[in-house]
Amino acid sequence: MEASSRSSLFCLVLITILSSWRCVCSSSYLIGMGSHDITGPAADVNMMGYANAEQTAAGIHFRLKARAFIVAEPDGGNRVAFVNLDACMASQIVTIKVLERLKSRYGDLYTEKNLAISGIHTHAGPGGYLQYVVYIVTSLGFVRQSFDVIVDGIEKAIVQAHENLRSGKIYVNNGELLNAGVNRSPSAYLNNPASERSQYKYNVDKTMTMLKFMDDEWGPIGSFNWFATHGTSMSRTNSLISGDNKGAAARFMEDWAEQNGYPKQDTGLLADLFGSIIKRYPRRVSNIVPQPNNNFDELIQLASSIEATGGRRLASTSQRIRRSDMPKFVSAFCQSNCGDVSPNVLGTFCIDTGLPCDFNHSTCNGKNELCYGRGPGYPDEFESTRIIADRQFEKAVELFNSASEEIQGKIDSRHIYVDFSKLEVTITAGNGKQEVVKTCPAAMGFAFAAGTTDGPGAFDFTQGDDTGNPFWRMVRNVLKKPGKEQVSCQSPKPILLDTGEMDTPYAWAPAVLPLQILRIGQLVILSVPGEFTTMAGRRLRDAVKAVLIKEGNGQFNNNVHIVIAGLTNTYSQYVTTFEEYAIQRYEGASTLYGPHTLSAYIQEFRKLASALVQGQAVSSLVSPPDLLDKQISLLTPVLVDTTPLGVHFGDVSTDVPDNSTFNKGQIVNATFWSACPRNDLLTNGTFALVEMLDSSTNEWVPLYDDDDWSLRFKWFRPSKLSSRSHATLEWQIPENTPTGVYRLRHFGASKRLFGGVSHFTGTSRAFAVL
């Protein structure tokens, strides 16, 4: 063959390959991942979730994150963005302000239509970031720090995902996870029709649905999954900020990905770009460390010669061990219809007798405050959190590794605001005829105050109360006595708080709610602003699926994947079935808009689903209020931090003992003179470090920070009004920790009475790990 002929053939083959590559890539998406620190004030602020006024933050178990993915059609087509928050729930005012910021950056690229912001429902995050009164009473009103760090973190996570948009593919998988949730209101579930219950094997949903994100060049770059279980492995007395079981599972999955080299990149290049690779450590397994020294006598002698440094001022704040500017794997464990699902899988027991609680009312000799659910690590709530997190993590890895069904098809979304306080709903009555009913202004029943077996209430409230009592009615009437129409509308719920008709100093509860559907090929996400119970979620999914298949002209079949994203875009408490509502356990008493709330959701989501498949636009006639300017805060600001005469911030008050040696699995701690963590949240920084001595360079290398499972930062004052405070760093030495010399380092920021904030640090005495 002549050279010219060979050249022509080569060009033809090359053109064919490139054309084929373009054809394949045209069916893929642009995908981007992002995450950012949203850890709020680790002192003085009430935790959101249990409504326990005595549960205030006093340290960090591990940090909270906003994790985002964006999926876009190539060539400027449709896109959707989903943000998962290590927070109790989404907030309407947070959503409003995030959208305003995104509009100023990107115009109409990200709007209320195609952006979903969802909470994992941890009950161990700082509160005060919602705008309605009933949700910020225990936090003493609005907490600007909590609000700002969440808004900032969401925006930065989305910006990061947007800037990371690259060609890639998405895979979907699902499977059963049997041991991570139980029904905490089984008596209410049993009131659903037997014929309906017989269609399901379990009284909670056991399915985890996983999305696997694959970059065309880098390979795996992230995963998001949806699974229903409450974020209540950490108890109502916990004071450490924590993402609970879902936040922990996300960290475990991201660590696993890092250990497996995801995303796949040139390690040498990264080392050149970002400094020595030696300072990057996975959170669970430190497999890149200075050469361990196995001469134990030498280690002990070296450790005993290194004393605490004493506190000193810093010119700048602390930095994280893991560089946030490096491409990284992002994993989120999202919430679903968790309304009646508890992670406390061992059952409910009376703390006074050890006997099982009453089945119908979850009481012990008539007292609800004695009945608690037990997690799998009982009585250690941290161990329960780890176990439930591990179970979700292990299932997620299994689904990730076996995912083979590629997501293909359109990207689309629909969104509408609906006034749930007076919505007409068409239902099918018992005689088979259609009738029109209405939802009601928001109200909470007596059983709301009883709490749940995850976190019982107080006084004499009990779950299953459909009558109320005269004393609490009298107390209620001081605030707002509900009218006859409201009482009738909410029946059989006895109204304890008529929140939907209370507006002093501003609205106590939402009336206008956002409903949203996101479509990514054959995956459909139903964004709901509350906690659907198991059966309520099943009915909603089935109703939407029927519309998609019937009206979709072949766009969908029985293989469509429908997930419920709970606690999304705003928060409006619970949604039960009509039958569960009649029982008036906690979830029914917290279903705000009356017995037909679920029917209203189903009706409106059917409309959205129909508009989605038929390509019709939808528009809102109402919108939620922006109440930011009306917010009131009663939280006392930090006035000043002090130490005793001659003591510096960062000095050790209780050091590691002299000549200390520790084995793997043991706990080492040191306590420092500190200052209020509210002075600086140290976003993307850390209050705590474990450092290892690299004997070859005589430099201290950071191994663990306050985002690690093994290291806890605990802060406390000697008395409530004291200007003095302490920080204890507590490190449970992981089993895979290399032998060596270690020390603990504390970072903080102190407030001067007439001045600004000064940053400081201090270290403990060194110790040996053998």
Tab-separated table of C-alpha atoms in Angstrom, residues 366-370 449-450 456-462 469 471-472:
chain	number	residue	atom	x	y	z
A	366	GLY	CA	-48.235	5.828	82.256
A	367	LYS	CA	-45.074	7.974	81.991
A	368	ASN	CA	-43.740	8.606	78.487
A	369	GLU	CA	-40.475	10.155	79.702
A	370	LEU	CA	-39.276	6.744	80.947
A	449	ALA	CA	-45.421	17.284	73.322
A	450	ALA	CA	-45.019	13.613	74.255
A	456	PRO	CA	-39.418	11.519	74.951
A	457	GLY	CA	-41.115	14.722	76.040
A	458	ALA	CA	-41.994	15.732	79.579
A	459	PHE	CA	-44.886	16.364	81.960
A	460	ASP	CA	-47.934	14.139	81.491
A	461	PHE	CA	-48.230	14.089	77.700
A	462	THR	CA	-48.567	10.706	76.012
A	469	ASN	CA	-56.708	17.531	79.118
A	471	PHE	CA	-55.096	22.027	82.283
A	472	TRP	CA	-53.093	22.130	79.054
